[in-house]
Coordinates of C-alpha atoms in Angstrom, one line a residue:
X1 CA -0.1 -0.1 0.0
X2 CA 1.4 3.4 -0.9
X3 CA 2.1 5.8 1.9
X4 CA -0.6 8.3 0.8
X5 CA -3.3 5.8 0.7
X6 CA -2.1 4.4 3.8
X7 CA -2.6 7.8 5.5
X8 CA -5.8 8.4 3.8
X9 CA -7.3 5.2 5.5
X10 CA -6.3 6.5 9.0
X11 CA -8.3 9.3 10.7
X12 CA -5.7 11.5 12.2
X13 CA -5.7 15.0 13.7
X14 CA -4.8 17.6 11.1
X15 CA -1.4 18.6 12.6
X16 CA -0.5 14.9 13.1
X17 CA -1.3 14.4 9.3
X18 CA 0.7 17.2 8.2
X19 CA 3.7 15.7 10.1
X20 CA 3.1 12.4 8.4
X21 CA 3.1 13.8 4.9
X22 CA 6.4 15.7 5.4
X23 CA 10.0 14.8 6.1
X24 CA 10.8 17.8 8.3
X25 CA 12.6 17.2 11.5
X26 CA 10.4 18.0 14.5
X27 CA 10.8 20.5 17.2
X28 CA 10.7 19.6 21.0
X29 CA 7.1 20.9 21.2
X30 CA 6.1 18.9 18.2
X31 CA 7.7 15.7 19.6
X32 CA 5.8 16.4 23.0
X33 CA 2.5 16.6 21.0
X34 CA 3.2 13.3 19.2
X35 CA 4.2 11.5 22.5
X36 CA 0.9 12.6 24.0
X37 CA -1.0 11.5 21.1
X38 CA 0.6 8.2 21.3
X39 CA -0.2 7.9 24.9
X40 CA -3.8 8.7 24.2
X41 CA -3.9 6.0 21.4
X42 CA -2.3 3.4 23.5
X43 CA -4.9 4.0 26.3
X44 CA -7.7 3.6 23.6
X45 CA -6.0 0.5 22.3
X46 CA -6.0 -1.2 25.7
X47 CA -9.6 -0.2 26.4
X48 CA -10.6 -1.7 22.9
X49 CA -8.7 -4.9 23.6
X50 CA -10.4 -5.3 27.1
X51 CA -14.0 -4.8 25.5
X52 CA -13.1 -7.3 22.8
X53 CA -11.9 -9.8 25.3
X54 CA -15.2 -9.5 27.1
X55 CA -17.3 -9.9 23.8
X56 CA -15.4 -13.0 22.9
X57 CA -16.7 -14.7 26.0
X58 CA -20.3 -14.0 25.2
X59 CA -22.0 -16.4 22.8
X60 CA -24.6 -14.7 20.4
X61 CA -26.8 -16.3 18.1
X62 CA -26.9 -13.5 15.6
X63 CA -24.1 -11.9 13.6
X64 CA -21.8 -10.0 15.9
X65 CA -21.4 -6.5 14.6
X66 CA -20.0 -5.5 17.9
X67 CA -16.9 -7.6 17.6
X68 CA -16.3 -6.4 14.1
X69 CA -16.5 -2.8 15.1
X70 CA -14.0 -3.4 17.9
X71 CA -11.5 -5.2 15.6
X72 CA -11.7 -2.3 13.2
X73 CA -11.2 0.2 15.9
X74 CA -8.3 -1.8 17.2
X75 CA -6.6 -1.9 13.8
X76 CA -7.2 1.9 13.6
X77 CA -5.4 2.7 16.8
X78 CA -2.5 0.3 15.9
X79 CA -2.0 2.2 12.7
X80 CA -2.1 5.7 14.4
X81 CA 0.5 4.4 16.8
X82 CA 2.8 3.1 14.0
X83 CA 2.5 6.3 11.9
X84 CA 3.2 8.6 15.0
X85 CA 6.3 6.4 15.9
X86 CA 7.5 6.8 12.4
X87 CA 7.1 10.5 12.5
X88 CA 9.3 10.6 15.7
X89 CA 11.8 8.1 14.3
X90 CA 15.5 8.9 15.1
X91 CA 16.4 9.4 11.5
X92 CA 14.2 12.6 11.5
X93 CA 16.2 13.8 14.5
X94 CA 19.6 13.4 13.3
X95 CA 22.1 16.3 14.1
X96 CA 23.0 18.2 11.0
X97 CA 26.6 16.9 11.2
X98 CA 25.3 13.3 11.0
X99 CA 23.0 14.1 8.1
X100 CA 25.7 15.8 6.2
X101 CA 28.0 12.7 6.6
X102 CA 25.2 10.5 5.1
X103 CA 24.7 13.0 2.4
X104 CA 28.3 12.9 1.4
X105 CA 27.7 9.1 0.6
X106 CA 25.0 10.1 -1.8
X107 CA 27.3 11.9 -4.1
X108 CA 27.7 10.4 -7.6
X109 CA 30.9 9.0 -8.8
X110 CA 33.9 11.3 -8.9
X111 CA 34.6 13.1 -12.2
X112 CA 36.3 10.9 -14.6
X113 CA 37.6 11.5 -18.2
X114 CA 34.2 10.2 -19.4
X115 CA 31.7 11.8 -17.0
X116 CA 31.8 15.1 -15.0
X117 CA 30.1 16.5 -12.0
X118 CA 27.8 19.3 -13.1
X119 CA 24.6 21.2 -12.1
X120 CA 22.4 18.3 -12.3
X121 CA 19.2 18.6 -10.4
X122 CA 18.6 14.8 -10.1
X123 CA 21.9 14.1 -8.3
X124 CA 23.4 15.1 -5.0
X125 CA 24.1 17.7 -3.9
X126 CA 21.2 19.7 -5.5
X127 CA 18.7 17.0 -5.4
X128 CA 19.2 16.9 -1.6
X129 CA 18.3 20.6 -1.5
X130 CA 14.9 20.1 -3.0
X131 CA 13.6 17.5 -0.3
X132 CA 12.6 19.9 2.5
X133 CA 13.9 22.9 4.5
X134 CA 15.8 20.8 7.0
X135 CA 17.6 18.7 4.4
X136 CA 18.5 21.9 2.4
X137 CA 19.8 23.5 5.5
X138 CA 21.9 20.4 6.1
X139 CA 23.2 20.3 2.6
X140 CA 24.2 23.7 2.3
X141 CA 26.0 23.6 5.6
X142 CA 28.0 20.4 4.7
X143 CA 31.1 21.8 2.7
X144 CA 32.2 18.3 1.6
X145 CA 29.3 18.3 -0.8
X146 CA 30.5 21.4 -2.6
X147 CA 34.2 20.8 -2.8
X148 CA 34.4 20.0 -6.6
X149 CA 32.5 21.4 -9.6
X150 CA 32.9 20.9 -13.4
X151 CA 31.3 23.4 -16.0
X152 CA 31.3 22.6 -19.6
X153 CA 31.0 25.8 -21.3
X154 CA 30.4 26.5 -25.1
X155 CA 33.0 29.1 -26.1
X156 CA 32.3 30.8 -29.3
X157 CA 34.7 33.6 -29.1
X158 CA 37.7 33.8 -26.9
X159 CA 37.9 32.6 -23.4
X160 CA 34.7 33.9 -22.0
X161 CA 32.1 32.7 -19.4
X162 CA 28.5 33.7 -19.0
X163 CA 28.0 36.0 -16.0
X164 CA 25.1 33.9 -14.6
X165 CA 27.5 30.7 -14.7
X166 CA 30.3 32.8 -12.9
X167 CA 27.6 33.6 -10.1
X168 CA 26.6 30.0 -9.8
X169 CA 30.4 28.9 -9.7
X170 CA 30.8 31.4 -6.7
X171 CA 27.8 30.1 -4.8
X172 CA 28.8 26.7 -5.2
X173 CA 32.4 26.9 -4.3
X174 CA 31.6 29.3 -1.5
X175 CA 29.7 26.6 0.2
X176 CA 33.0 24.5 0.2
X177 CA 34.3 27.1 2.7
X178 CA 37.9 26.5 3.7
X179 CA 38.2 23.1 2.3
X180 CA 40.5 22.5 -0.7
X181 CA 38.1 22.7 -3.6
X182 CA 38.4 21.6 -7.3
X183 CA 37.3 23.7 -10.1
X184 CA 37.2 22.2 -13.6
X185 CA 36.4 24.4 -16.6
X186 CA 35.9 22.8 -20.0
X187 CA 35.6 25.4 -22.7
X188 CA 34.6 24.0 -26.1
X189 CA 34.4 25.5 -29.6
X190 CA 30.8 26.4 -30.5
X191 CA 29.9 26.6 -34.1
X192 CA 26.4 27.5 -33.7
X193 CA 26.0 31.0 -31.9
X194 CA 23.5 30.9 -29.1
X195 CA 21.6 33.8 -27.9
X196 CA 23.7 36.8 -26.6
X197 CA 24.5 36.6 -22.9
X198 CA 26.6 38.8 -20.8
X199 CA 30.0 37.4 -20.4
X200 CA 33.3 37.9 -18.6
X201 CA 36.8 36.8 -19.5
X202 CA 38.4 33.8 -18.0
X203 CA 41.0 36.1 -16.5
X204 CA 38.2 38.2 -14.7
X205 CA 36.5 35.1 -13.6
X206 CA 39.4 33.7 -12.0
X207 CA 40.0 37.0 -10.1
X208 CA 36.9 36.9 -8.2
X209 CA 36.6 35.3 -4.7
X210 CA 36.2 32.4 -4.0
X211 CA 37.3 31.4 -7.5
X212 CA 40.7 33.0 -6.9
X213 CA 41.3 31.0 -3.8
X214 CA 40.7 27.4 -5.3
X215 CA 43.3 24.9 -4.3
X216 CA 42.9 22.6 -7.3
X217 CA 42.2 24.2 -10.8
X218 CA 41.6 22.2 -14.0
X219 CA 41.1 24.1 -17.3
X220 CA 40.4 22.6 -20.8
X221 CA 40.4 24.8 -23.8
X222 CA 40.3 24.7 -27.6
X223 CA 43.6 26.5 -28.0
X224 CA 46.2 27.5 -25.6
X225 CA 47.0 31.0 -27.2
X226 CA 44.8 33.1 -25.0
X227 CA 45.3 31.1 -21.7
X228 CA 48.3 32.6 -20.3
X229 CA 46.7 36.1 -19.7
X230 CA 44.7 34.4 -16.8
X231 CA 47.6 33.5 -14.9
X232 CA 49.9 36.6 -14.9
X233 CA 48.6 38.2 -11.9
X234 CA 51.2 38.7 -9.2
X235 CA 48.6 38.5 -6.3
X236 CA 46.6 35.4 -7.6
X237 CA 46.1 32.0 -6.8
X238 CA 47.9 32.1 -3.3
X239 CA 46.2 28.8 -2.3
X240 CA 46.7 26.9 -5.5
X241 CA 48.2 23.5 -5.0
X242 CA 47.6 21.8 -8.2
X243 CA 46.9 22.9 -11.7
X244 CA 45.8 21.2 -14.9
X245 CA 46.0 23.1 -18.2
X246 CA 44.8 21.1 -21.4
X247 CA 44.5 22.2 -24.9
X248 CA 42.5 20.2 -27.4
X249 CA 44.9 21.2 -30.2
X250 CA 48.5 21.1 -30.7
X251 CA 50.4 24.4 -29.6
X252 CA 51.9 26.6 -32.1
X253 CA 55.6 25.3 -31.9
X254 CA 56.8 29.0 -33.1
X255 CA 55.0 30.8 -30.2
X256 CA 57.4 32.7 -28.0
X257 CA 56.8 32.0 -24.4
X258 CA 60.2 32.9 -23.2
X259 CA 59.0 36.4 -22.0
X260 CA 56.0 35.2 -19.9
X261 CA 56.0 34.7 -16.2
X262 CA 53.0 32.7 -15.0
X263 CA 51.7 32.3 -11.5
X264 CA 54.3 34.4 -9.7
X265 CA 52.2 34.4 -6.5
X266 CA 51.3 30.7 -6.3
X267 CA 53.8 29.7 -3.7
X268 CA 51.9 26.6 -2.6
X269 CA 51.8 25.1 -6.1
X270 CA 53.2 21.6 -6.2
X271 CA 51.5 19.6 -8.8
X272 CA 50.9 20.4 -12.4
X273 CA 49.6 18.8 -15.7
X274 CA 50.4 20.6 -18.8
X275 CA 49.1 19.1 -22.1
X276 CA 49.6 20.8 -25.3
X277 CA 50.4 24.1 -23.8
X278 CA 54.1 24.4 -24.1
X279 CA 55.9 25.6 -27.3
X280 CA 59.5 25.1 -28.1
X281 CA 60.3 28.5 -26.9
X282 CA 60.1 28.5 -23.1
X283 CA 62.2 29.8 -20.2
X284 CA 62.7 28.9 -16.6
X285 CA 60.6 31.9 -15.6
X286 CA 57.5 30.8 -17.6
X287 CA 56.3 28.7 -14.6
X288 CA 57.4 28.2 -11.1
X289 CA 59.1 25.0 -12.1
X290 CA 61.4 24.7 -9.1
X291 CA 58.4 24.4 -6.7
X292 CA 56.9 21.3 -8.5
X293 CA 57.2 17.8 -6.9
X294 CA 54.7 16.2 -9.3
X295 CA 54.6 16.9 -13.0
X296 CA 52.9 15.6 -16.2
X297 CA 53.9 17.3 -19.4
X298 CA 53.0 16.3 -22.9
X299 CA 51.6 15.1 -25.2
X300 CA 54.0 15.9 -27.8
X301 CA 57.3 17.2 -26.3
X302 CA 60.5 17.1 -28.3
X303 CA 63.4 15.5 -26.5
X304 CA 65.0 18.9 -26.4
X305 CA 62.1 20.5 -24.6
X306 CA 61.6 17.5 -22.3
X307 CA 65.3 17.7 -21.2
X308 CA 64.9 21.6 -20.8
X309 CA 61.8 21.0 -18.6
X310 CA 63.6 18.4 -16.4
X311 CA 66.4 20.7 -15.8
X312 CA 64.0 23.4 -14.5
X313 CA 62.2 21.1 -12.3
X314 CA 64.9 20.2 -9.7
X315 CA 62.5 19.2 -6.9
X316 CA 60.5 16.7 -8.8
X317 CA 59.5 13.4 -7.2
X318 CA 57.1 12.0 -9.7
X319 CA 57.1 12.8 -13.3
X320 CA 55.3 11.7 -16.5
X321 CA 56.1 12.9 -20.0
X322 CA 54.6 12.4 -23.4
X323 CA 57.4 12.7 -25.9
X324 CA 58.0 12.5 -29.7
X325 CA 61.2 12.9 -31.8
X326 CA 63.4 11.4 -29.1
X327 CA 65.3 8.6 -30.8
X328 CA 68.4 8.1 -32.5
X329 CA 67.4 10.3 -35.7
X330 CA 67.2 13.3 -33.3
X331 CA 70.3 15.5 -33.4
X332 CA 69.9 17.1 -30.0
X333 CA 72.5 15.8 -27.5
X334 CA 72.8 17.5 -24.0
X335 CA 75.9 19.2 -23.2
X336 CA 77.6 20.5 -20.1
X337 CA 77.2 19.0 -16.6
X338 CA 74.4 16.4 -16.2
X339 CA 71.1 17.8 -14.6
X340 CA 70.7 16.5 -11.1
X341 CA 67.3 15.6 -9.9
X342 CA 67.9 14.3 -6.5
X343 CA 64.5 13.4 -5.4
X344 CA 62.8 12.0 -8.5
X345 CA 61.6 8.4 -7.7
X346 CA 58.9 7.8 -10.3
X347 CA 59.4 8.5 -14.1
X348 CA 56.7 7.5 -16.7
X349 CA 57.4 8.0 -20.4
X350 CA 54.9 7.6 -23.2
X351 CA 56.4 7.7 -26.7
X352 CA 54.4 8.7 -29.7
X353 CA 56.3 7.3 -32.5
X354 CA 54.7 9.4 -35.0
X355 CA 57.5 11.2 -36.9
X356 CA 60.4 9.1 -35.8
X357 CA 62.6 6.3 -37.2
X358 CA 62.3 2.7 -36.4
X359 CA 65.4 2.5 -34.0
X360 CA 64.4 3.5 -30.4
X361 CA 67.1 4.5 -27.9
X362 CA 65.9 6.2 -24.8
X363 CA 68.1 9.4 -24.3
X364 CA 69.0 8.8 -20.6
X365 CA 72.4 10.9 -21.1
X366 CA 72.7 14.2 -19.4
X367 CA 70.6 13.2 -16.4
X368 CA 71.7 12.2 -12.8
X369 CA 68.7 10.4 -11.0
X370 CA 70.1 8.9 -7.7
X371 CA 66.5 8.5 -6.2
X372 CA 64.7 6.7 -9.2
X373 CA 62.9 3.6 -8.2
X374 CA 60.3 3.2 -10.7
X375 CA 60.8 3.6 -14.4
X376 CA 57.8 3.0 -17.1
X377 CA 58.0 3.4 -20.7
X378 CA 55.1 2.8 -23.4
X379 CA 55.2 3.1 -27.0
X380 CA 51.9 4.0 -28.7
X381 CA 53.2 3.0 -32.2
X382 CA 55.3 0.1 -33.5
X383 CA 59.0 0.8 -33.2
X384 CA 62.2 -1.2 -32.5
X385 CA 63.7 -0.9 -29.1
X386 CA 67.5 -0.5 -29.1
X387 CA 68.3 0.1 -25.4
X388 CA 69.1 3.2 -23.4
X389 CA 71.9 5.8 -24.2
X390 CA 73.0 5.4 -20.6
X391 CA 72.5 2.6 -18.0
X392 CA 74.3 4.2 -15.1
X393 CA 71.2 5.9 -13.7
X394 CA 69.5 2.5 -12.6
X395 CA 71.3 0.9 -9.7
X396 CA 68.6 1.4 -7.3
X397 CA 65.7 0.8 -9.6
X398 CA 62.8 -1.2 -8.0
X399 CA 60.1 -1.4 -10.7
X400 CA 60.4 -1.4 -14.5
X401 CA 57.8 -1.5 -17.2
X402 CA 58.3 -1.7 -20.9
X403 CA 54.9 -1.8 -22.6
X404 CA 53.0 -1.0 -25.8
X405 CA 54.3 -1.6 -29.3
X406 CA 58.0 -2.2 -28.8
X407 CA 59.5 -4.8 -31.0
X408 CA 63.0 -6.3 -29.8
X409 CA 64.8 -8.1 -32.4
X410 CA 67.0 -11.1 -31.7
X411 CA 70.0 -8.8 -32.4
X412 CA 68.9 -6.4 -29.5
X413 CA 67.9 -8.9 -26.8
X414 CA 71.3 -8.3 -25.3
X415 CA 70.4 -4.6 -25.0
X416 CA 67.5 -5.7 -22.7
X417 CA 69.6 -7.9 -20.7
X418 CA 72.1 -5.1 -20.5
X419 CA 69.3 -3.0 -19.0
X420 CA 68.6 -6.0 -16.4
X421 CA 72.2 -6.3 -15.7
X422 CA 72.2 -2.6 -14.6
X423 CA 69.3 -3.0 -12.2
X424 CA 70.4 -5.5 -9.6
X425 CA 67.9 -4.4 -7.1
X426 CA 64.9 -4.7 -9.5
X427 CA 62.0 -6.5 -7.7
X428 CA 59.1 -5.9 -10.1
X429 CA 59.0 -6.2 -14.0
X430 CA 56.3 -5.9 -16.5
X431 CA 56.9 -6.6 -20.2
X432 CA 54.3 -6.2 -22.9
X433 CA 56.4 -6.3 -25.9
X434 CA 57.3 -8.4 -29.0
X435 CA 60.5 -10.4 -28.5
X436 CA 61.9 -13.8 -29.1
X437 CA 61.0 -15.1 -25.6
X438 CA 63.0 -18.3 -26.0
X439 CA 66.2 -16.2 -26.3
X440 CA 65.0 -13.9 -23.3
X441 CA 64.1 -16.7 -21.0
X442 CA 67.3 -18.5 -21.7
X443 CA 69.1 -15.4 -20.6
X444 CA 66.9 -15.0 -17.4
X445 CA 67.5 -18.5 -16.2
X446 CA 69.6 -18.3 -13.1
X447 CA 71.9 -21.0 -14.5
X448 CA 72.7 -18.7 -17.6
X449 CA 73.6 -15.5 -15.5
X450 CA 72.9 -15.3 -11.7
X451 CA 73.6 -11.6 -11.8
X452 CA 70.5 -10.9 -14.1
X453 CA 67.6 -9.8 -11.9
X454 CA 68.7 -11.7 -8.7
X455 CA 66.0 -9.8 -6.5
X456 CA 63.1 -10.4 -9.0
X457 CA 59.9 -11.0 -6.9
X458 CA 57.0 -10.0 -9.2
X459 CA 56.9 -10.9 -12.9
X460 CA 54.1 -9.9 -15.4
X461 CA 54.1 -10.7 -19.1
X462 CA 51.6 -9.8 -21.9
X463 CA 52.0 -11.8 -24.9
X464 CA 49.7 -10.1 -27.5
X465 CA 51.6 -10.8 -30.7
X466 CA 53.8 -13.4 -32.1
X467 CA 56.5 -12.3 -34.4
X468 CA 59.5 -14.6 -33.5
X469 CA 57.9 -18.0 -32.3
X470 CA 54.8 -19.9 -32.5
X471 CA 52.3 -19.5 -29.5
X472 CA 52.5 -23.3 -28.6
X473 CA 56.4 -22.9 -28.1
X474 CA 55.8 -20.5 -25.3
X475 CA 54.2 -22.6 -22.5
X476 CA 57.3 -24.9 -21.7
X477 CA 59.6 -22.0 -21.9
X478 CA 57.6 -19.9 -19.3
X479 CA 57.2 -23.0 -17.0
X480 CA 60.9 -23.6 -16.9
X481 CA 61.6 -20.0 -16.1
X482 CA 59.1 -19.8 -13.4
X483 CA 60.1 -23.1 -11.8
X484 CA 63.7 -22.1 -12.0
X485 CA 63.1 -18.9 -10.1
X486 CA 61.0 -20.8 -7.6
X487 CA 63.7 -23.1 -6.7
X488 CA 62.2 -26.2 -8.5
X489 CA 64.9 -26.9 -11.1
X490 CA 63.9 -28.8 -14.3
X491 CA 66.1 -31.5 -15.5
X492 CA 68.2 -29.3 -17.7
X493 CA 68.7 -27.0 -14.6
X494 CA 69.6 -29.8 -11.9
X495 CA 73.0 -28.1 -11.3
X496 CA 71.6 -24.7 -10.4
X497 CA 72.6 -23.2 -7.1
X498 CA 69.6 -21.3 -5.8
X499 CA 71.3 -19.5 -3.2
X500 CA 72.3 -16.6 -5.4
X501 CA 68.6 -15.6 -6.4
X502 CA 65.9 -14.9 -4.3
X503 CA 62.4 -16.7 -4.8
X504 CA 59.8 -15.4 -7.2
X505 CA 56.7 -14.6 -5.3
X506 CA 54.2 -13.7 -8.0
X507 CA 53.9 -14.5 -11.7
X508 CA 51.3 -12.9 -14.0
X509 CA 50.7 -13.9 -17.6
X510 CA 48.3 -12.5 -20.1
X511 CA 48.3 -14.6 -23.2
X512 CA 47.0 -14.3 -26.7
X513 CA 47.0 -17.9 -27.9
X514 CA 45.4 -17.3 -31.2
X515 CA 42.2 -19.1 -30.5
X516 CA 43.8 -21.8 -28.3
X517 CA 44.7 -19.7 -25.2
X518 CA 42.8 -21.5 -22.7
X519 CA 44.5 -24.8 -23.8
X520 CA 48.0 -23.4 -23.4
X521 CA 47.0 -21.6 -20.1
X522 CA 45.7 -25.0 -18.8
X523 CA 49.1 -26.5 -19.6
X524 CA 50.8 -23.8 -17.8
X525 CA 48.5 -23.9 -14.7
X526 CA 48.8 -27.9 -14.4
X527 CA 52.7 -27.6 -14.6
X528 CA 53.1 -24.8 -12.2
X529 CA 50.6 -26.4 -9.6
X530 CA 53.3 -27.7 -7.3
X531 CA 54.7 -24.2 -7.1
X532 CA 51.2 -22.8 -6.2
X533 CA 50.7 -25.3 -3.7
X534 CA 53.9 -24.1 -2.0
X535 CA 52.8 -20.5 -2.1
X536 CA 53.4 -19.0 -5.5
X537 CA 50.9 -16.2 -6.5
X538 CA 50.1 -17.2 -10.1
X539 CA 47.5 -15.3 -12.3
X540 CA 46.8 -16.5 -15.8
X541 CA 44.4 -15.1 -18.4
X542 CA 43.7 -14.6 -21.9
X543 CA 44.8 -11.2 -23.3
X544 CA 42.4 -8.8 -21.8
X545 CA 39.7 -7.1 -23.9
X546 CA 39.7 -3.4 -24.7
X547 CA 38.3 -1.7 -21.6
X548 CA 39.2 -4.3 -19.1
X549 CA 41.4 -3.6 -16.1
X550 CA 43.7 -6.5 -15.6
X551 CA 45.6 -7.4 -12.5
X552 CA 49.0 -5.7 -12.4
X553 CA 52.1 -6.3 -10.3
X554 CA 52.9 -2.5 -10.2
X555 CA 50.4 0.1 -9.5
X556 CA 49.7 1.4 -12.9
X557 CA 47.6 1.0 -16.1
X558 CA 48.7 0.7 -19.7
X559 CA 46.5 3.7 -20.3
X560 CA 49.5 6.0 -19.7
X561 CA 47.8 8.8 -21.2
X562 CA 45.8 9.1 -17.8
X563 CA 48.5 8.6 -15.4
X564 CA 48.5 12.2 -14.7
X565 CA 44.9 12.2 -13.4
X566 CA 45.9 11.4 -9.9
X567 CA 47.7 14.6 -9.5
X568 CA 44.6 16.4 -9.0
X569 CA 44.1 17.3 -5.4
X570 CA 47.2 15.3 -4.2
X571 CA 45.3 12.0 -5.0
X572 CA 42.5 12.9 -2.7
X573 CA 40.1 13.1 -5.6
X574 CA 40.9 10.0 -7.7
X575 CA 39.6 9.2 -11.1
X576 CA 40.6 7.1 -14.0
X577 CA 41.9 3.6 -13.8
X578 CA 45.2 4.4 -12.2
X579 CA 44.9 5.1 -8.5
X580 CA 48.3 4.8 -6.9
X581 CA 50.7 5.9 -9.5
X582 CA 51.4 9.3 -7.9
X583 CA 51.7 8.3 -4.3

């Protein structure tokens, strides 16, 4: 029975009926009135039950309308008591603080690269303000409901924002009070001109309180040419901790940015994401580079620009870059003293092969990275890996990932082994490459060279394409390698002295078996069952479908284009599939 019909079937005093129809919290006077009415109904119920008991003892030869009437009156009193108890239920008497905590759990999912928080009246927090005055009061006075906001704004001419939207931003973020709020503005080209609306420039918008006091700012724009005016004020952005600037189009490579000085007053800025906003002509004064501890810069940096940015950011701890034109056909070579980054512990690189040759040598020369612990490289296009230009920066490396579309020819397997030989402390390795695995695994057997990866504990391999061997040749090679590193020598490795290499703890394999993946995986699973019984953490699966999120040894996703997203709000606001890359 619907609540409205349930109330209609019960005769209640008018004021009690109004309480029952609403969701308002009750005052002490209202509660006292409800309690008195419950006591009255309880007395009536006791009297009716007493009369009904007497009637049941009397035998009457005719239909007993008295009993039916008493039963109806009893049911009515029970319903009255039930309704009144619901009106006075504790949920309607919660303190605003508790109600606010409940409201925060009603928020829709955090903003992602696919969906954003906006002024949707059907979602929290706005829908909570439309229930009743007490809920509205609780929502407005719960700052955590208002600490992030995204506006998608059609931008027909210049970087301008309608005045009414600016006022809504100010009201929304003002309710966040002193919390570190996130403001995301997405300005998109509009080719059909809407009705004229009063607008203000982005520069003027960001100069108004509380917008000028945001801690986390994310701006996406069609082109970056007009963006910089908004960040030149010397007295602005004093609370800014993280900044994202994205342009939908590639920047003008000839634009002169060397004379600009942005964010001179942002002394708290530590995290930045700069996508398609840097030209070739930048300077050390363009940005407060030296303050940054976390940086994503891309998507199309030249190796020269990448090296220059690295030289400015001397306090970096975590860095991700999208780079093109960085391989052996590029003429730039660093000169002078190597750039020292004493705190850089995580370095993520995405290589866009677009305009480069097939030979791929990562330009590590000219850098000194004594704190580097995690190094990840991905290629978005097919290219041939030919090693690093300098292997001296990796003695303390703990995690290495080489993923994407790299091809390692038999003649270059030794370059990869040279990399492994330069990383004696490496404990986690992920490979998603095309390589002759028979040659690679033969080199990684402890009997071949105990000095290669002696501390390897976690191994993850993605076999997506078969260029150098047939899929059916892979399972026995993989089994022999895992057994050898689990201290279960196969017959060919009986003389192996396991004391020089620590035990492998986890192995993950994603396998493209060309239609026979499950058959090959079953073969591997059965062969390694004794290792699993002793404690090996083994994960086997067919090559993951697009959009799936496979298990990884290391805390990252192959979707390196979104490694930067956890920079926002220092990781407190997390979105995208990667959620621990920038810890």
